[in-house]
Structure formats: C-alpha cells, structure tokens
Short mmCIF file of C-alpha atoms in Angstrom, two decimals:
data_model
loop_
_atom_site.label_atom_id
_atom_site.label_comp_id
_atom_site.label_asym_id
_atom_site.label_seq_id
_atom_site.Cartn_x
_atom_site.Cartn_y
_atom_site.Cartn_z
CA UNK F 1 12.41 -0.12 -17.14
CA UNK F 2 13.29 1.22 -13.81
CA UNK F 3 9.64 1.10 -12.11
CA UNK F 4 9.40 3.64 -9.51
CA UNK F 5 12.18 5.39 -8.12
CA UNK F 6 12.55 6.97 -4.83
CA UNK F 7 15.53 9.29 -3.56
CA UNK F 8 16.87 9.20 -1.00
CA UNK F 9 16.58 5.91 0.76
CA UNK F 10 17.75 7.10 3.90
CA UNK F 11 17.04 10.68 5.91
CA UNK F 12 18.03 12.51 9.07
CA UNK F 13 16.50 15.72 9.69
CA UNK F 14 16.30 18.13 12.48
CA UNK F 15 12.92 19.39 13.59
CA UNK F 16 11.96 22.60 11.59
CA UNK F 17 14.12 21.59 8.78
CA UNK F 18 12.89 21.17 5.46
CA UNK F 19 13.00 18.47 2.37
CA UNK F 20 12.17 16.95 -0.69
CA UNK F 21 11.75 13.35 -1.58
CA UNK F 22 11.89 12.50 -5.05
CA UNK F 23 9.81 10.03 -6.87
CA UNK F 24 10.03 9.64 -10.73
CA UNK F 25 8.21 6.74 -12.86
CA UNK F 26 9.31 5.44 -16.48
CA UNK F 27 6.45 3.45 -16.91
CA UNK F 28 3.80 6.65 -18.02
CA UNK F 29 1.62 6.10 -15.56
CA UNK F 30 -1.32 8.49 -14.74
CA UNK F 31 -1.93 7.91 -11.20
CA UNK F 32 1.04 8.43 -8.34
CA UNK F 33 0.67 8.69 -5.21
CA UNK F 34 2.81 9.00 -1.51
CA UNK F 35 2.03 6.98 1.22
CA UNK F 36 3.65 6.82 4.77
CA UNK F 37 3.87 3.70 7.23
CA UNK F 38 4.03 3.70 10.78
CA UNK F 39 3.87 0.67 12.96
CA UNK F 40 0.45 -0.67 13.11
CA UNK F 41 -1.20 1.92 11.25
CA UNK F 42 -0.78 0.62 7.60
CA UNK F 43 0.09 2.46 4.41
CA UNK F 44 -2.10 5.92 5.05
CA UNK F 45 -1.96 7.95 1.96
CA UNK F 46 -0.58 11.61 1.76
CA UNK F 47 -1.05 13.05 -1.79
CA UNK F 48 -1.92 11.70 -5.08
CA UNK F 49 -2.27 13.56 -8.60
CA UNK F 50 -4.48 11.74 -11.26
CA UNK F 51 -2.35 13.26 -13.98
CA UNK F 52 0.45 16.11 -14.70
CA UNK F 53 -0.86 19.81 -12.84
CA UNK F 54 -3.49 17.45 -10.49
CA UNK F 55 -2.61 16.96 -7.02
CA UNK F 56 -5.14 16.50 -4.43
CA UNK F 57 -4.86 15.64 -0.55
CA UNK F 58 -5.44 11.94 0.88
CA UNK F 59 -5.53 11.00 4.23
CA UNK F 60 -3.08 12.43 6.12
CA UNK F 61 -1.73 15.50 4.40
CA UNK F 62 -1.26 18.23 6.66
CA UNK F 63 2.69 19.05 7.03
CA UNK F 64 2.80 18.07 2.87
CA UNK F 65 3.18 19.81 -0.36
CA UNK F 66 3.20 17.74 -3.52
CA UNK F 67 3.51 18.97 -7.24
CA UNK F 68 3.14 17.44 -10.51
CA UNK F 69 4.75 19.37 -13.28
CA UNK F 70 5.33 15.78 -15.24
CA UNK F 71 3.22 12.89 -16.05
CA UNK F 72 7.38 11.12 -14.45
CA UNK F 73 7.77 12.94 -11.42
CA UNK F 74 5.67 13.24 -8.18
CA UNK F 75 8.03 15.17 -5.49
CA UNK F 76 7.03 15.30 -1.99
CA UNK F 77 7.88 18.46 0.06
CA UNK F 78 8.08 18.44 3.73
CA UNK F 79 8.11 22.24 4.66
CA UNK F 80 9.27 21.86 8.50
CA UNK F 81 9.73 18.85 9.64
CA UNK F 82 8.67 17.84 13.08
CA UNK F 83 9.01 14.10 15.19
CA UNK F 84 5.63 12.52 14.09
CA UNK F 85 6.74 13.27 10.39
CA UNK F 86 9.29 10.01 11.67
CA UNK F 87 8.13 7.02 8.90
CA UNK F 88 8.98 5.17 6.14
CA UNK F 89 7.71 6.83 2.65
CA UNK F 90 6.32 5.12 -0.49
CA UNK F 91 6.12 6.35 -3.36
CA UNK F 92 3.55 4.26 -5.66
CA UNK F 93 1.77 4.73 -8.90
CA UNK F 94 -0.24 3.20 -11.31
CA UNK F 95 -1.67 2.65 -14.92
CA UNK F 96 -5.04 4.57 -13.86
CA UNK F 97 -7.61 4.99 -10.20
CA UNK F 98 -10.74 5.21 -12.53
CA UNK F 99 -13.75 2.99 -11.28
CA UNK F 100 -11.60 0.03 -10.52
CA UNK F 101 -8.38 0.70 -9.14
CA UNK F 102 -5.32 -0.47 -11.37
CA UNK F 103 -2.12 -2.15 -9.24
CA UNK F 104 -0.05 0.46 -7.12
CA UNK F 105 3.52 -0.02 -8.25
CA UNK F 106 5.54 1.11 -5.29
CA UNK F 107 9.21 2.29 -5.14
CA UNK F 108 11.58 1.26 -2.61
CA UNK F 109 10.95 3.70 0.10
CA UNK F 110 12.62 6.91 2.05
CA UNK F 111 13.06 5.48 5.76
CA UNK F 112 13.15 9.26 7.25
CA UNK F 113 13.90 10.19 11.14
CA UNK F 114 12.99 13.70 12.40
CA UNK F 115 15.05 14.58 15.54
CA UNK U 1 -14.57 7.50 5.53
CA UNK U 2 -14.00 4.57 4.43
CA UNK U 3 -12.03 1.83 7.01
CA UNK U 4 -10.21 -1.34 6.27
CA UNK U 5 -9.49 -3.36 9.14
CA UNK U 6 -7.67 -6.55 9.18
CA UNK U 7 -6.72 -9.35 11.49
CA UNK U 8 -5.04 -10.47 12.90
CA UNK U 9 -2.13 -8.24 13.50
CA UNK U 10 0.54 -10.66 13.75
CA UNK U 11 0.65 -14.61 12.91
CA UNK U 12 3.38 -17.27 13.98
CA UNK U 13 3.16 -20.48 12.15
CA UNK U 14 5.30 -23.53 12.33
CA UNK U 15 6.40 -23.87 9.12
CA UNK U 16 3.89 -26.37 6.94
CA UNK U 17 1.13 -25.42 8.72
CA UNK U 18 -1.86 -23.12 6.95
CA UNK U 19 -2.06 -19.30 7.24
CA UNK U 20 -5.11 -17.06 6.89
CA UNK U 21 -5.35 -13.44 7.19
CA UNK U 22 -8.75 -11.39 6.92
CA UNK U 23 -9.51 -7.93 5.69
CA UNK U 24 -13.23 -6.03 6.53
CA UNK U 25 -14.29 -2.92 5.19
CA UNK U 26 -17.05 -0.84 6.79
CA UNK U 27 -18.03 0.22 3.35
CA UNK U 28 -19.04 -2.03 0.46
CA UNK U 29 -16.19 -2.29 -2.16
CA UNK U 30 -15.51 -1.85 -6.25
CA UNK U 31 -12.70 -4.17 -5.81
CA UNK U 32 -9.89 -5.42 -3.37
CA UNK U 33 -6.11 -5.98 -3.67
CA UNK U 34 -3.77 -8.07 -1.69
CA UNK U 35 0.00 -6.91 -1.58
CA UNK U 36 3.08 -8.61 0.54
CA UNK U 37 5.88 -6.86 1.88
CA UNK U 38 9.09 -8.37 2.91
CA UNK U 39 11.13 -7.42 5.42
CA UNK U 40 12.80 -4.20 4.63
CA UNK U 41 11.51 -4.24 1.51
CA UNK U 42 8.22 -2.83 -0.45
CA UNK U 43 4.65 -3.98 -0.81
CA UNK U 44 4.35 -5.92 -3.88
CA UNK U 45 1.05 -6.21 -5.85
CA UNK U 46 -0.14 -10.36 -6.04
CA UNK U 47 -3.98 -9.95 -6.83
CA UNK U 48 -6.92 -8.27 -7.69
CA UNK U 49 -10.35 -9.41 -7.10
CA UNK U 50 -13.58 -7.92 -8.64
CA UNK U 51 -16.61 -9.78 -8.26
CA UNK U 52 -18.49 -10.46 -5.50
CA UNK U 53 -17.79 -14.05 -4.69
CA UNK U 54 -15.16 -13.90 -6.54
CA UNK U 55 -12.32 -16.55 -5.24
CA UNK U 56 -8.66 -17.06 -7.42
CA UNK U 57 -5.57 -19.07 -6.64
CA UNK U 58 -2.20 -18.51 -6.73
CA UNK U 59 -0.35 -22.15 -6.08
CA UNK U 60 -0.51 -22.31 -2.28
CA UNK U 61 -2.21 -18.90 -1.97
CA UNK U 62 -5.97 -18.71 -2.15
CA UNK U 63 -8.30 -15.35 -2.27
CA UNK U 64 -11.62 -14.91 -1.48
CA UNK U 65 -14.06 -11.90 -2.41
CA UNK U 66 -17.00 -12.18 -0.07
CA UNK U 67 -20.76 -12.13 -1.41
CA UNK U 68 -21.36 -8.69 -0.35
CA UNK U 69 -18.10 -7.18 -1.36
CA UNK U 70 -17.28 -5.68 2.11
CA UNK U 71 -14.84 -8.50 3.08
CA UNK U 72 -11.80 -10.42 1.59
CA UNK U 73 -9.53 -13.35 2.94
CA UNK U 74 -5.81 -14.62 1.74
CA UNK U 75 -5.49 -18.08 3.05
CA UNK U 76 -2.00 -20.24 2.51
CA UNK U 77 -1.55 -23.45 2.38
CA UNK U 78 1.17 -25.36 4.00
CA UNK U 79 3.62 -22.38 4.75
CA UNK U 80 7.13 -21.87 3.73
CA UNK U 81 9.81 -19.57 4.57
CA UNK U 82 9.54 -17.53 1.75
CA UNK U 83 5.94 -16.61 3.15
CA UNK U 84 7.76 -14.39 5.89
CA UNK U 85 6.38 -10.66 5.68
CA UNK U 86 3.27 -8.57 5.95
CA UNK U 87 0.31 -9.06 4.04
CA UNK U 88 -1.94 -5.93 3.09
CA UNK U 89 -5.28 -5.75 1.30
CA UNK U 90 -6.37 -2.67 -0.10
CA UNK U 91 -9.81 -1.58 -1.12
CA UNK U 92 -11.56 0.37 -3.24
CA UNK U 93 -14.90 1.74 -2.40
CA UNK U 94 -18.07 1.65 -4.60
CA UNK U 95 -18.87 5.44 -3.88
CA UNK U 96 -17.92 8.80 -4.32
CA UNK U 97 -14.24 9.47 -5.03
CA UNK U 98 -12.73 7.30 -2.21
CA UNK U 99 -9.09 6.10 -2.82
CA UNK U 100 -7.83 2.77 -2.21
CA UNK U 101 -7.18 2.36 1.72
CA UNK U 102 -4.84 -0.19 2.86
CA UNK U 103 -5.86 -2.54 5.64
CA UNK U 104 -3.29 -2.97 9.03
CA UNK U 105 -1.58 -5.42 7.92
CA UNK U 106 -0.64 -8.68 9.31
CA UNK U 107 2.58 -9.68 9.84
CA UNK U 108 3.35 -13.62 9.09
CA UNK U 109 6.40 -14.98 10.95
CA UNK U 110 7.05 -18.95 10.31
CA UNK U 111 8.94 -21.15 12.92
CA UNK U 112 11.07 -23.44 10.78
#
C-alpha cells in the first residue's frame, strides 16, 4: 500500500495564479482531510469530506475549493493564489471521524511559496 | 471553538535528560492523540487515549489523559537523538460536530 499520496512536493506560484494539489489514498478510507502549517500556528485544517460527494469547510477555508468525486481522491484547489496562501500542505485521512476520532494518516506534504 | 494549546513551544534537552510536553483544551474532550513530526518530514500518529485518567506507555514515552478530559501530557524518559522533532496532540471534542484540532506544537531539540 502506498498510504497517502500528495503531488507535488514542491510549488512556486505567482500571486493570482491558480492550482491543484493532489491527494489520493489506497487504503479506502472514509474521512480525508487538508491541513496547512505555518510556523507556530500548528496543523489548522482547510477542508475535509466524510465520504465521496461530502466536503465541508474546517478552519481556515476561505481561498479553498475541495471536491470529492472518489472515496481515493481529495484534490485541493487554490483559485488565486495570494502570499499568506505561503505553507506547507497535508493531506491526511483516516478509517472514520465518528464519535471518536480514528488516526489521521498524513501524506508527505506540498511545501508551496506564493510570490 | 474549540482551542488546543500546548507548551511549551520549544524544548532543548541535553541528551539523557527527561522531556515533557503539555497539551490544554478549553473544551472537555472525546479523546486525544499525540503525533511526532521529524524534521522535514510528516506528523506520524503514536497514540490514542480515551478515558479519562487514562495513562499508556510506549518504552521511554509515557501519556497521560487527565481526570477531566480537558488536558493531556507526553513525558520522555531519558532522551535520545532520535527524539528530535515536534510533538503535536490533537483533540477531539465531546460536543457538537467539532473536528480534531491540533495543539502548537512543541519542538524538542537534544544537545548530544
């Protein structure tokens, strides 16, 4: 099994420009979910979906789109990037998020600069 | 919503001496998870905890669920290099349709 897999590992993008970072898991898990983390702040948490067409905001989602056509893939869509979108990206997901929250599985991260 | 807060921020150790981060939420919890990152790397899941009380080892690494399930503590004993990274918990609250939220971090350097 591959785990979680996140594309690309490295981005440079100009402000206004826009992207998609790919996530895809093998391991048919319900619950995925993007997180970003900045220096000091933690892993704050942009979109998760709870299963294939679900998708619903987390913490800091404004500048996001997410979809979830496939229980495998969980792409996140930056529609014009600006500066503060400048972070390091996780992917994660896990077995399920009902009552007790099942072990995030994360994937090796998009390290992404806005200029 | 719900915060996580955890302390201290950063840690240097000399290496064999104890480590001890600690993790507050302002809300009481379902459950709380510990994860370490290394350096460059990605956070990797080490424990759950459940109960309130609740307290599980991992060799040197011990985990503590406090009584009223709004505070957790990863304490290791007699550091080693491999310990370098950053230490997360993550908790889960017991209402509504919270998400997990991540604490800081602390970041563990050890002197060798």
């Amino acid at each position: 099994n591959a785990g979680v897999t996140q594309t690309p590992k490295f981005q440079v993008l100009k402000t206004g420009q826009s992207m998609t970072l790919q996530c895809a898991q093998d391991m048919n898990h319900e619950y995925m979910s993007w997180y970003r983390q900045d220096p000091g702040m933690g892993l704050r948490l942009i979109h998760y979906s709870v299963g294939a067409g679900i998708t619903d905001q987390g913490e800091v989602p404004n500048g996001y789109n997410v979809s979830r056509s496939t229980t495998e893939d969980f792409p996140l869509r930056l529609l014009s990037a600006a500066p503060s979108q400048t972070s390091v990206y996780f992917c994660a997901s896990s077995y399920s998020d009902r009552w007790t929250a099942s072990p995030l599985h994360f994937g090796n991260g998009t390290r992404l600069t806005v200029t | 919503g719900q915060q996580v807060m955890q302390i201290p921020q950063y840690q240097h150790v000399q290496e064999g001496e104890d480590f001890t981060t600690y993790c507050n939420s302002s809300t009481t919890l379902s459950n709380i998870q510990w994860y370490k990152q290394r350096p460059g790397g990605h956070p990797v899941f080490l424990i759950q905890l459940v109960k309130s009380g609740e307290v599980k080892k991992q060799k040197r690494l011990t985990f503590q669920f406090g009584e009223a399930k709004k505070n957790s503590s990863l304490h290791i004993t007699a550091t080693q290099t491999t310990d370098v990274g950053t230490y997360f918990c993550a908790g889960k609250s017991n209402f509504g349709n919270e998400k997990l939220t991540f604490g800081t971090g602390t970041r563990l350097t050890i002197i060798p």
